[in-house]
Tab-separated table of C-alpha atoms in Angstrom:
chain	number	residue	atom	x	y	z
A	1	MET	CA	16.731	-10.657	10.931
A	2	THR	CA	18.285	-9.022	13.980
A	3	ILE	CA	19.358	-5.433	13.385
A	4	VAL	CA	22.893	-4.625	14.480
A	5	ARG	CA	22.742	-2.744	17.757
A	6	PRO	CA	24.505	0.608	18.124
A	7	SER	CA	27.758	0.875	20.006
A	8	ALA	CA	28.463	3.508	22.634
A	9	GLU	CA	30.343	5.439	19.943
A	10	ASP	CA	27.329	5.282	17.587
A	11	LEU	CA	25.130	6.698	20.329
A	12	ALA	CA	27.670	9.417	21.139
A	13	ASN	CA	27.698	10.449	17.466
A	14	ALA	CA	23.906	10.604	17.430
A	15	ALA	CA	23.901	12.691	20.603
A	16	GLU	CA	26.415	15.102	19.087
A	17	HIS	CA	24.249	15.443	15.964
A	18	PHE	CA	21.283	16.584	18.077
A	19	GLY	CA	23.319	18.626	20.569
A	20	PHE	CA	22.634	16.318	23.522
A	21	HIS	CA	25.157	16.340	26.366
A	22	LEU	CA	25.068	12.931	28.064
A	23	ASP	CA	27.258	11.752	30.934
A	24	ALA	CA	28.464	8.151	31.064
A	25	ASP	CA	25.529	6.945	33.155
A	26	ALA	CA	22.982	8.572	30.826
A	27	GLN	CA	24.746	7.069	27.802
A	28	ARG	CA	24.370	3.574	29.282
A	29	GLN	CA	20.704	4.127	30.043
A	30	TYR	CA	19.916	5.466	26.568
A	31	LEU	CA	21.871	2.660	24.947
A	32	ALA	CA	19.653	0.153	26.743
A	33	ALA	CA	16.512	2.106	25.801
A	34	VAL	CA	17.486	2.207	22.140
A	35	GLY	CA	18.282	-1.504	22.184
A	36	HIS	CA	14.816	-2.230	23.596
A	37	THR	CA	13.105	-0.109	20.905
A	38	LEU	CA	15.051	-1.856	18.142
A	39	LYS	CA	13.309	-5.122	19.027
A	40	SER	CA	10.292	-3.750	17.155
A	41	TYR	CA	12.533	-3.056	14.176
A	42	ASP	CA	13.546	-6.730	14.196
A	43	VAL	CA	9.883	-7.757	14.095
A	44	VAL	CA	9.106	-5.346	11.258
A	45	ASP	CA	12.011	-6.795	9.258
A	46	GLU	CA	10.628	-10.308	9.697
A	47	LEU	CA	7.053	-9.262	8.861
A	48	TYR	CA	8.174	-7.395	5.741
A	49	ASP	CA	10.187	-10.340	4.422
A	50	LYS	CA	7.267	-12.687	5.109
A	51	ASN	CA	4.381	-10.589	3.800
A	52	VAL	CA	5.671	-8.039	1.279
A	53	ARG	CA	9.079	-8.725	-0.186
A	54	THR	CA	9.274	-10.767	-3.368
A	55	ALA	CA	12.139	-12.134	-5.409
A	56	PRO	CA	12.767	-10.327	-8.710
A	57	PRO	CA	11.643	-12.264	-11.797
A	58	GLU	CA	14.248	-13.834	-14.061
A	59	ARG	CA	14.406	-11.679	-17.163
A	60	ARG	CA	17.041	-11.661	-19.831
A	61	TYR	CA	19.020	-8.572	-20.656
A	62	ARG	CA	22.403	-7.701	-22.097
A	63	PHE	CA	24.677	-4.725	-21.926
A	64	PRO	CA	25.774	-3.176	-25.244
A	65	GLU	CA	28.786	-4.764	-26.873
A	66	PRO	CA	31.774	-2.474	-27.472
A	67	GLY	CA	31.283	-0.472	-30.653
A	68	THR	CA	27.528	-1.121	-30.854
A	69	ASN	CA	26.384	1.913	-28.868
A	70	PRO	CA	27.844	4.887	-30.762
A	71	LEU	CA	25.498	7.428	-29.159
A	72	GLY	CA	26.134	6.072	-25.642
A	73	ALA	CA	22.342	6.040	-25.256
A	74	TRP	CA	21.598	2.388	-24.364
A	75	TYR	CA	22.193	1.296	-20.786
A	76	LEU	CA	21.076	-2.239	-21.591
A	77	HIS	CA	19.019	-4.189	-24.108
A	78	ALA	CA	16.046	-6.394	-23.254
A	79	ASP	CA	13.051	-8.034	-24.907
A	80	ILE	CA	10.338	-8.169	-22.253
A	81	SER	CA	6.624	-8.539	-22.923
A	82	SER	CA	3.568	-9.913	-21.143
A	83	GLY	CA	1.988	-11.494	-24.212
A	84	ALA	CA	-1.046	-9.250	-23.795
A	85	GLU	CA	-2.819	-7.832	-26.836
A	86	GLY	CA	-3.499	-4.133	-26.851
A	87	PRO	CA	-2.894	-0.754	-28.496
A	88	LEU	CA	0.892	-1.177	-28.148
A	89	SER	CA	1.117	-4.726	-29.519
A	90	GLY	CA	4.198	-5.091	-31.674
A	91	ARG	CA	5.700	-1.810	-30.503
A	92	ARG	CA	8.983	-1.405	-28.628
A	93	VAL	CA	9.462	1.063	-25.788
A	94	VAL	CA	12.721	2.062	-24.126
A	95	ILE	CA	12.581	2.961	-20.433
A	96	LYS	CA	14.621	5.725	-18.826
A	97	ASP	CA	16.981	4.101	-16.338
A	98	ASN	CA	15.517	5.824	-13.299
A	99	ILE	CA	12.366	3.703	-13.716
A	100	ALA	CA	12.213	0.204	-12.246
A	101	VAL	CA	11.919	-2.810	-14.525
A	102	ALA	CA	11.877	-5.873	-12.279
A	103	GLY	CA	14.825	-8.224	-12.650
A	104	ILE	CA	16.759	-5.686	-14.734
A	105	PRO	CA	19.660	-3.644	-13.296
A	106	MET	CA	19.077	0.024	-12.590
A	107	MET	CA	21.928	2.548	-12.513
A	108	ASN	CA	20.169	5.939	-12.730
A	109	GLY	CA	23.290	7.284	-14.407
A	110	SER	CA	25.216	6.995	-11.153
A	111	ARG	CA	27.779	4.784	-9.445
A	112	SER	CA	25.719	5.360	-6.295
A	113	VAL	CA	22.853	3.233	-7.686
A	114	GLU	CA	24.838	0.842	-9.885
A	115	GLY	CA	24.218	-2.819	-9.095
A	116	PHE	CA	20.663	-2.424	-7.846
A	117	VAL	CA	18.089	-4.859	-9.284
A	118	PRO	CA	14.427	-3.967	-8.566
A	119	ASP	CA	12.045	-6.746	-7.630
A	120	ARG	CA	8.928	-4.864	-8.809
A	121	ASP	CA	7.965	-3.123	-12.035
A	122	ALA	CA	7.095	0.550	-11.873
A	123	THR	CA	3.390	1.215	-12.452
A	124	VAL	CA	4.114	2.772	-15.848
A	125	VAL	CA	5.996	-0.373	-16.927
A	126	GLU	CA	3.097	-2.565	-15.803
A	127	ARG	CA	0.700	-0.416	-17.837
A	128	LEU	CA	2.856	-0.488	-20.951
A	129	MET	CA	3.114	-4.273	-20.894
A	130	ALA	CA	-0.596	-4.671	-20.173
A	131	ALA	CA	-1.157	-2.640	-23.358
A	132	GLY	CA	0.964	-5.105	-25.342
A	133	ALA	CA	4.256	-3.204	-25.440
A	134	THR	CA	7.664	-4.852	-25.587
A	135	ILE	CA	10.261	-3.329	-23.267
A	136	ALA	CA	13.302	-2.959	-25.523
A	137	GLY	CA	15.725	-1.945	-22.788
A	138	LYS	CA	16.842	0.888	-20.553
A	139	SER	CA	18.161	4.235	-21.766
A	140	VAL	CA	21.066	6.075	-20.155
A	141	CYS	CA	20.199	9.078	-18.003
A	142	GLU	CA	22.269	11.690	-16.218
A	143	ASP	CA	23.822	11.170	-12.780
A	144	LEU	CA	20.824	10.955	-10.417
A	145	CYS	CA	18.950	12.883	-13.145
A	146	CYS	CA	20.584	16.142	-12.050
A	147	SER	CA	21.599	17.715	-15.354
A	148	GLY	CA	19.972	19.438	-18.298
A	149	SER	CA	22.876	18.435	-20.537
A	150	SER	CA	24.226	14.968	-21.382
A	151	PHE	CA	27.784	14.759	-20.074
A	152	THR	CA	27.244	13.749	-16.426
A	153	SER	CA	26.262	10.074	-16.654
A	154	ALA	CA	28.776	7.707	-15.058
A	155	SER	CA	28.568	5.532	-18.180
A	156	GLY	CA	29.792	8.393	-20.384
A	157	PRO	CA	28.290	11.179	-22.492
A	158	VAL	CA	25.187	10.688	-24.615
A	159	ARG	CA	25.596	11.998	-28.147
A	160	ASN	CA	23.101	13.795	-30.351
A	161	PRO	CA	22.254	11.921	-33.572
A	162	TRP	CA	22.058	15.234	-35.430
A	163	ASP	CA	25.735	15.804	-34.616
A	164	ILE	CA	27.527	13.262	-32.431
A	165	THR	CA	29.922	15.913	-31.132
A	166	ARG	CA	26.994	17.640	-29.409
A	167	GLU	CA	24.835	17.138	-26.315
A	168	THR	CA	21.354	15.650	-26.360
A	169	GLY	CA	20.109	17.531	-23.331
A	170	GLY	CA	19.139	15.801	-20.105
A	171	SER	CA	18.393	14.184	-17.957
A	172	SER	CA	16.409	11.804	-20.203
A	173	SER	CA	19.363	11.939	-22.560
A	174	GLY	CA	19.346	8.340	-23.793
A	175	SER	CA	15.607	8.336	-24.474
A	176	GLY	CA	15.930	11.504	-26.540
A	177	ALA	CA	18.847	10.188	-28.581
A	178	LEU	CA	17.311	6.764	-29.270
A	179	VAL	CA	13.988	8.183	-30.464
A	180	ALA	CA	15.704	10.837	-32.605
A	181	ALA	CA	18.014	8.215	-34.137
A	182	GLY	CA	15.061	5.974	-35.025
A	183	GLU	CA	16.293	3.082	-32.869
A	184	VAL	CA	12.919	3.140	-31.095
A	185	GLU	CA	9.725	5.066	-31.733
A	186	LEU	CA	8.564	5.225	-28.138
A	187	ALA	CA	10.337	6.052	-24.888
A	188	LEU	CA	9.635	7.052	-21.325
A	189	GLY	CA	11.366	9.972	-19.693
A	190	GLY	CA	11.313	11.673	-16.318
A	191	ASP	CA	11.067	15.403	-15.709
A	192	GLN	CA	11.926	17.360	-12.557
A	193	GLY	CA	13.327	20.470	-14.220
A	194	GLY	CA	12.809	19.865	-17.923
A	195	SER	CA	14.329	16.434	-18.343
A	196	ILE	CA	11.744	15.250	-20.889
A	197	ARG	CA	11.347	18.509	-22.775
A	198	VAL	CA	15.003	19.579	-22.979
A	199	PRO	CA	16.211	16.416	-24.814
A	200	ALA	CA	13.088	16.585	-26.971
A	201	SER	CA	14.000	20.132	-27.983
A	202	LEU	CA	17.701	19.503	-28.639
A	203	CYS	CA	17.076	16.179	-30.438
A	204	GLY	CA	14.086	17.255	-32.525
A	205	ILE	CA	11.396	14.949	-31.087
A	206	VAL	CA	8.190	15.206	-29.054
A	207	GLY	CA	8.378	15.259	-25.255
A	208	HIS	CA	5.336	15.716	-23.009
A	209	LYS	CA	5.534	16.533	-19.301
A	210	PRO	CA	2.056	15.705	-18.025
A	211	THR	CA	0.266	17.618	-15.316
A	212	HIS	CA	1.940	16.815	-12.006
A	213	GLY	CA	0.296	13.725	-10.551
A	214	LEU	CA	-1.497	12.632	-13.725
A	215	VAL	CA	0.944	9.768	-14.405
A	216	PRO	CA	1.911	7.676	-11.362
A	217	TYR	CA	5.567	7.961	-10.366
A	218	THR	CA	5.421	4.720	-8.357
A	219	GLY	CA	8.596	2.700	-8.875
A	220	ALA	CA	10.714	5.506	-10.326
A	221	PHE	CA	13.681	6.972	-8.435
A	222	PRO	CA	12.373	10.081	-6.640
A	223	ILE	CA	14.110	13.456	-6.457
A	224	ASP	CA	11.439	15.561	-4.724
A	225	ARG	CA	7.801	14.444	-4.711
A	226	THR	CA	6.575	17.949	-5.503
A	227	ILE	CA	8.387	18.027	-8.876
A	228	ASP	CA	8.626	14.354	-9.935
A	229	HIS	CA	7.018	13.624	-13.328
A	230	LEU	CA	7.091	10.749	-15.847
A	231	GLY	CA	5.938	11.086	-19.443
A	232	PRO	CA	6.251	10.085	-23.111
A	233	MET	CA	9.030	10.867	-25.588
A	234	THR	CA	8.056	9.994	-29.154
A	235	ARG	CA	8.431	10.757	-32.846
A	236	THR	CA	4.875	12.104	-33.198
A	237	VAL	CA	2.283	13.868	-31.072
A	238	ALA	CA	-0.177	11.067	-31.843
A	239	ASP	CA	2.159	8.561	-30.196
A	240	ALA	CA	2.591	10.863	-27.200
A	241	ALA	CA	-1.195	10.995	-26.833
A	242	LEU	CA	-1.373	7.205	-27.156
A	243	LEU	CA	1.223	6.662	-24.441
A	244	LEU	CA	-0.395	9.212	-22.137
A	245	THR	CA	-3.738	7.463	-22.566
A	246	ILE	CA	-2.119	4.241	-21.347
A	247	LEU	CA	-0.018	5.782	-18.567
A	248	ALA	CA	-2.386	8.289	-16.965
A	249	GLY	CA	-4.622	7.691	-13.979
A	250	SER	CA	-4.280	6.976	-10.281
A	251	ASP	CA	-2.662	3.765	-9.061
A	252	GLY	CA	-3.544	4.297	-5.405
A	253	ARG	CA	0.100	4.217	-4.299
A	254	ASP	CA	1.511	7.570	-5.382
A	255	PRO	CA	1.098	10.498	-2.961
A	256	ARG	CA	1.667	12.899	-5.869
A	257	GLN	CA	-1.740	11.935	-7.249
A	258	SER	CA	-5.119	13.387	-6.325
A	259	SER	CA	-8.776	12.916	-7.164
A	260	GLU	CA	-8.104	14.804	-10.398
A	261	SER	CA	-5.583	12.180	-11.576
A	262	ILE	CA	-8.172	10.397	-13.691
A	263	GLY	CA	-6.763	10.298	-17.222
A	264	GLY	CA	-8.743	9.538	-20.348
A	265	ASP	CA	-8.373	8.880	-24.062
A	266	TYR	CA	-6.110	11.715	-25.162
A	267	ARG	CA	-6.157	10.504	-28.762
A	268	THR	CA	-9.684	11.823	-29.255
A	269	ALA	CA	-8.504	15.364	-28.557
A	270	LEU	CA	-6.230	15.353	-31.599
A	271	THR	CA	-9.048	15.425	-34.132
A	272	ALA	CA	-10.846	18.427	-32.638
A	273	ASP	CA	-10.850	21.739	-34.501
A	274	VAL	CA	-8.450	24.358	-33.112
A	275	SER	CA	-9.995	27.375	-34.795
A	276	GLY	CA	-10.970	29.912	-32.203
A	277	LEU	CA	-8.329	28.812	-29.718
A	278	ARG	CA	-6.224	31.540	-28.139
A	279	VAL	CA	-2.424	31.198	-28.105
A	280	GLY	CA	-0.404	33.497	-25.882
A	281	ILE	CA	3.247	34.143	-26.699
A	282	LEU	CA	4.930	34.255	-23.270
A	283	SER	CA	7.189	37.301	-23.623
A	284	GLU	CA	9.472	36.464	-20.679
A	285	GLY	CA	10.372	33.126	-22.292
A	286	PHE	CA	12.322	34.956	-24.995
A	287	ALA	CA	15.675	36.779	-24.791
A	288	GLN	CA	16.666	34.681	-21.796
A	289	PRO	CA	20.311	34.658	-20.668
A	290	GLY	CA	22.182	32.598	-23.245
A	291	SER	CA	19.369	32.754	-25.790
A	292	MET	CA	20.114	32.454	-29.483
A	293	PRO	CA	18.203	35.189	-31.339
A	294	GLU	CA	17.707	32.765	-34.226
A	295	VAL	CA	15.862	30.323	-31.932
A	296	ASP	CA	13.712	33.089	-30.460
A	297	GLU	CA	12.763	34.274	-33.939
A	298	LEU	CA	12.072	30.747	-35.198
A	299	VAL	CA	9.714	30.043	-32.294
A	300	ARG	CA	7.949	33.383	-32.506
A	301	SER	CA	7.384	32.948	-36.247
A	302	ALA	CA	6.159	29.387	-35.687
A	303	VAL	CA	3.555	30.527	-33.157
A	304	HIS	CA	2.194	33.163	-35.525
A	305	ARG	CA	1.419	30.413	-38.037
A	306	PHE	CA	-1.533	29.442	-35.843
A	307	THR	CA	-3.397	32.367	-37.392
A	308	GLU	CA	-3.571	30.180	-40.524
A	309	LEU	CA	-5.742	27.785	-38.498
A	310	GLY	CA	-8.098	30.482	-37.235
A	311	CYS	CA	-6.432	30.899	-33.837
A	312	ALA	CA	-5.889	34.197	-32.062
A	313	VAL	CA	-2.204	34.841	-31.358
A	314	GLU	CA	-1.062	37.600	-29.005
A	315	GLU	CA	1.845	38.500	-26.743
A	316	ILE	CA	1.303	37.986	-23.027
A	317	SER	CA	3.579	39.081	-20.176
A	318	VAL	CA	3.956	36.977	-17.036
A	319	PRO	CA	6.692	38.759	-15.050
A	320	TRP	CA	6.756	35.916	-12.516
A	321	HIS	CA	8.266	33.650	-15.190
A	322	ARG	CA	11.747	35.130	-14.675
A	323	ASP	CA	11.473	34.999	-10.875
A	324	ALA	CA	9.983	31.503	-11.024
A	325	TRP	CA	13.401	30.254	-12.097
A	326	HIS	CA	14.821	31.278	-8.719
A	327	VAL	CA	11.928	29.685	-6.829
A	328	PHE	CA	12.533	26.511	-8.825
A	329	THR	CA	16.261	26.624	-8.056
A	330	VAL	CA	15.683	26.650	-4.285
A	331	ILE	CA	13.153	23.808	-4.477
A	332	PHE	CA	15.405	21.797	-6.823
A	333	THR	CA	18.371	22.276	-4.448
A	334	ASP	CA	17.017	21.918	-0.909
A	335	GLY	CA	14.294	19.420	-1.797
A	336	PRO	CA	16.505	16.744	-3.394
A	337	THR	CA	19.203	17.268	-0.751
A	338	HIS	CA	16.676	16.465	1.958
A	339	GLN	CA	14.641	13.747	0.230
A	340	MET	CA	16.862	12.151	-2.418
A	341	LEU	CA	20.244	12.328	-0.664
A	342	ASP	CA	19.662	12.526	3.100
A	343	GLY	CA	16.382	10.614	2.684
A	344	ASN	CA	17.861	8.000	0.306
A	345	GLY	CA	15.281	8.695	-2.375
A	346	TYR	CA	12.059	8.423	-0.428
A	347	GLY	CA	12.528	10.198	2.872
A	348	VAL	CA	9.772	9.628	5.432
A	349	GLY	CA	6.459	11.046	6.525
A	350	VAL	CA	4.075	10.516	3.606
A	351	GLU	CA	1.683	7.779	2.547
A	352	GLY	CA	2.357	5.717	-0.540
A	353	PHE	CA	4.962	3.422	-2.062
A	354	TYR	CA	8.452	2.967	-0.623
A	355	ASP	CA	11.280	0.794	-1.913
A	356	PRO	CA	13.250	-0.377	1.152
A	357	GLU	CA	15.755	-2.373	-0.928
A	358	LEU	CA	16.600	0.638	-3.086
A	359	MET	CA	16.896	2.900	-0.043
A	360	ALA	CA	19.303	0.517	1.701
A	361	HIS	CA	21.362	-0.058	-1.453
A	362	PHE	CA	21.583	3.646	-2.257
A	363	ALA	CA	22.571	4.592	1.307
A	364	LYS	CA	25.516	2.184	1.366
A	365	GLN	CA	26.589	2.618	-2.242
A	366	ARG	CA	26.436	6.411	-2.093
A	367	ALA	CA	28.726	6.460	0.940
A	368	ARG	CA	31.255	4.278	-0.899
A	369	THR	CA	31.121	6.169	-4.199
A	370	ALA	CA	30.493	9.745	-3.047
A	371	ASP	CA	33.584	11.119	-4.768
A	372	GLN	CA	32.365	9.690	-8.087
A	373	LEU	CA	29.161	11.743	-8.147
A	374	ALA	CA	28.956	14.362	-10.893
A	375	SER	CA	29.751	17.975	-10.056
A	376	THR	CA	26.074	18.905	-10.558
A	377	VAL	CA	25.067	16.544	-7.732
A	378	LYS	CA	27.916	17.641	-5.449
A	379	ALA	CA	27.114	21.331	-5.894
A	380	MET	CA	23.433	20.722	-5.183
A	381	ALA	CA	24.284	18.676	-2.080
A	382	LEU	CA	26.760	21.200	-0.679
A	383	CYS	CA	24.473	24.186	-1.198
A	384	GLY	CA	21.376	22.336	0.002
A	385	HIS	CA	23.061	20.970	3.127
A	386	TYR	CA	24.469	24.385	4.002
A	387	ASP	CA	21.089	26.055	3.699
A	388	LEU	CA	19.165	23.315	5.495
A	389	LYS	CA	21.664	23.294	8.362
A	390	THR	CA	22.098	27.034	8.788
A	391	ARG	CA	18.533	28.148	8.049
A	392	GLY	CA	16.617	25.051	9.104
A	393	GLY	CA	14.753	24.638	5.814
A	394	ALA	CA	13.352	28.168	5.871
A	395	SER	CA	14.474	28.857	2.295
A	396	TYR	CA	12.618	25.818	0.998
A	397	ALA	CA	9.571	26.849	3.030
A	398	LYS	CA	9.710	30.371	1.587
A	399	ALA	CA	9.924	29.004	-1.949
A	400	ARG	CA	6.924	26.764	-1.288
A	401	GLU	CA	5.011	29.745	0.121
A	402	LEU	CA	5.829	31.774	-2.998
A	403	LEU	CA	4.670	28.967	-5.255
A	404	PRO	CA	0.940	29.830	-5.078
A	405	GLU	CA	1.841	33.306	-6.367
A	406	VAL	CA	3.802	31.830	-9.264
A	407	ARG	CA	1.075	29.322	-10.104
A	408	ALA	CA	-1.616	31.993	-9.927
A	409	ALA	CA	0.292	34.182	-12.387
A	410	TYR	CA	0.360	31.417	-14.982
A	411	ASP	CA	-3.244	30.492	-14.215
A	412	ALA	CA	-4.289	34.102	-14.827
A	413	ALA	CA	-2.559	34.057	-18.217
A	414	LEU	CA	-4.181	30.717	-18.995
A	415	GLY	CA	-7.530	32.252	-18.105
A	416	ARG	CA	-7.062	34.514	-21.133
A	417	TYR	CA	-5.376	31.982	-23.419
A	418	ASP	CA	-5.851	28.271	-24.025
A	419	VAL	CA	-2.106	27.673	-24.179
A	420	LEU	CA	1.094	29.637	-23.691
A	421	ALA	CA	3.944	29.282	-26.183
A	422	LEU	CA	7.682	29.895	-25.733
A	423	PRO	CA	11.044	28.333	-26.652
A	424	THR	CA	11.617	25.046	-24.831
A	425	VAL	CA	15.374	25.667	-24.666
A	426	PRO	CA	16.425	29.107	-25.892
A	427	ARG	CA	19.278	27.650	-27.945
A	428	THR	CA	20.338	24.572	-29.905
A	429	ALA	CA	22.624	21.762	-28.746
A	430	GLU	CA	26.134	22.753	-27.707
A	431	LYS	CA	29.352	20.799	-28.131
A	432	LEU	CA	30.012	18.105	-25.558
A	433	PRO	CA	32.850	19.145	-23.243
A	434	ASP	CA	35.883	17.005	-22.483
A	435	GLY	CA	35.889	15.552	-18.965
A	436	GLY	CA	32.741	17.487	-18.210
A	437	ARG	CA	31.134	15.470	-15.410
A	438	ASP	CA	33.800	16.504	-12.882
A	439	ASN	CA	34.186	20.084	-14.084
A	440	VAL	CA	32.667	22.540	-11.613
A	441	GLU	CA	32.886	25.336	-14.193
A	442	LEU	CA	30.324	23.513	-16.375
A	443	ILE	CA	27.580	23.327	-13.735
A	444	GLN	CA	25.766	26.420	-14.970
A	445	ARG	CA	25.897	25.113	-18.520
A	446	ALA	CA	24.381	21.810	-17.404
A	447	LEU	CA	21.519	23.584	-15.653
A	448	GLY	CA	21.110	26.629	-17.897
A	449	THR	CA	18.944	24.668	-20.331
A	450	LEU	CA	16.169	24.631	-17.705
A	451	VAL	CA	15.343	28.344	-17.528
A	452	ASN	CA	12.035	27.982	-19.409
A	453	THR	CA	11.152	24.437	-18.403
A	454	GLY	CA	11.873	24.394	-14.648
A	455	PRO	CA	9.067	26.775	-13.623
A	456	PHE	CA	6.394	24.386	-14.908
A	457	ASP	CA	7.771	21.525	-12.834
A	458	ILE	CA	7.116	23.451	-9.629
A	459	THR	CA	3.685	24.695	-10.774
A	460	GLY	CA	2.657	21.334	-12.235
A	461	HIS	CA	1.215	22.684	-15.500
A	462	PRO	CA	1.298	20.300	-18.488
A	463	ALA	CA	3.898	21.246	-21.091
A	464	ILE	CA	4.957	19.673	-24.366
A	465	SER	CA	7.990	20.317	-26.559
A	466	VAL	CA	7.696	19.786	-30.297
A	467	PRO	CA	10.207	20.701	-33.009
A	468	ALA	CA	9.850	24.275	-34.200
A	469	GLY	CA	12.390	23.819	-36.987
A	470	VAL	CA	16.117	23.766	-37.602
A	471	VAL	CA	18.733	26.450	-36.910
A	472	ASP	CA	22.129	25.964	-38.540
A	473	GLY	CA	21.448	22.270	-39.021
A	474	LEU	CA	20.265	21.617	-35.457
A	475	PRO	CA	16.707	21.291	-34.108
A	476	ALA	CA	15.024	23.774	-31.800
A	477	GLY	CA	11.841	23.199	-29.832
A	478	ILE	CA	8.673	25.111	-29.120
A	479	MET	CA	6.866	24.528	-25.822
A	480	PHE	CA	3.114	24.705	-25.326
A	481	VAL	CA	1.835	25.015	-21.747
A	482	GLY	CA	-1.764	24.525	-20.655
A	483	LYS	CA	-4.076	24.502	-17.676
A	484	ARG	CA	-3.457	21.814	-15.073
A	485	PHE	CA	-5.137	18.547	-16.061
A	486	ASP	CA	-5.965	19.981	-19.485
A	487	ASP	CA	-3.280	17.890	-21.176
A	488	ALA	CA	-5.779	17.212	-23.960
A	489	THR	CA	-5.682	20.819	-25.186
A	490	VAL	CA	-1.880	20.918	-25.009
A	491	LEU	CA	-1.668	17.781	-27.153
A	492	ARG	CA	-4.340	19.088	-29.517
A	493	VAL	CA	-2.428	22.319	-30.141
A	494	ALA	CA	0.868	20.432	-30.577
A	495	HIS	CA	-0.755	18.019	-33.047
A	496	SER	CA	-2.181	20.927	-35.029
A	497	PHE	CA	1.247	22.489	-35.223
A	498	GLU	CA	2.732	19.175	-36.360
A	499	SER	CA	0.115	18.979	-39.122
A	500	LEU	CA	0.682	22.600	-40.062
A	501	ARG	CA	4.385	21.938	-40.544
A	502	GLY	CA	3.744	18.744	-42.478
A	503	GLY	CA	5.489	16.549	-39.915
A	504	PHE	CA	8.681	17.022	-37.970
A	505	PRO	CA	12.247	16.659	-39.312
A	506	VAL	CA	14.224	13.457	-38.815
A	507	ALA	CA	17.841	13.429	-37.685
A	508	PRO	CA	20.016	13.239	-40.828
A	509	ARG	CA	22.087	10.387	-39.382
A	510	ALA	CA	18.895	8.429	-38.672
A	511	THR	CA	17.820	8.980	-42.274
A	512	ALA	CA	21.198	7.822	-43.580
A	513	ALA	CA	21.086	4.706	-41.433
A	514	SER	CA	17.553	3.720	-42.439
């Protein structure tokens, strides 16, 4: 199709943006030059429609009926399978609603994405269905996945099945609630600051953030390529290992992946003996701002139980862990502002998969619905834009230059220990606030759950949250962190802890409903 040509006013606005001072004659000349260049854009549009673009498949889905979604966790229901036989035959998986399922609406928790229907499945969805899984639907997530709590989604808050007056954690809030409630056994989540592990901790389930780049992100809504992760959320560590076995490995289209993104059968690691392994208690992960002493003590006591299995358990200090939070904050602010917002999800300048339809939809819809974005997104955008404009991206560059120091500090600790252990979230689930998504005063609460999880998104280390136990009737999680691409050891340690505890607790409401 023919692209609409810019008017003289459009060109004047562009000139002002770049600080160009053009007289009337120059404006006419540049307008003609731009119009000539746009002829190539017309050709690219035609070539793309002819050679690449496909129509989305016809797939049935339904939105929850009123009164049938008490946790607010389902975005929509579906029953999609390929008919293939495999290790997931007969098993239902719910997909976080930032991940594309072709022919099924995607909202990503936000009015700015609402109405978009992908025409291609994400790689992880293709792999699940090839393994025999049935896609049971999409789970609600937080507004553009920018919250560690569960009150920012445009569809409403997601409630914790342990206590429906409380948060589930975010941003994979719906996936956490549905697995904890027993409505599904398997779910996919996404993690840029803790969004798999935080709901796992507050809902009492298993959530594994793989090594960065191990699982292809192709077809999921990006935030910043350097911190984008997808991974399993399950009832058991064995199921997390099963899903990772199916999901891991390069797809050739994700620039986050490298030659190390090979994958393997992570189930075999679970049967290996853990005696002789070294577990380091990460001191700086305890007594964080807002920590509950009861959670700190529960986690510390849980780690010491590894001595019963013949493991060495010692305290280890990584002072960078506290400063890593600030490095993460800059990356999580400037990066998404530049790529996700100004770059409409994908930005430019790297090889790999792009979704032109999503980019165009998001650009227009975001402009129309900007005032309806959650306060967490607005605050990120305002701060990120200010810094990028006034400092030219120098803060982001400084954070990226500090990152090797942060990563090296963890790597040094992991040279002495096989895994590091610390609280996933240093507290249990808090009460859901009233009218929270627009409340600027609640921003720090929405992001404060990420103090221990965020650092491992920027460093890329694999990290899993498993239930440590219950404090005052609510679950708390323990996080195990391992060497990059040594997800097998992380899962092995988590499975041993699960066996040591005799299984993990089930949400009382799920038990009552079963």
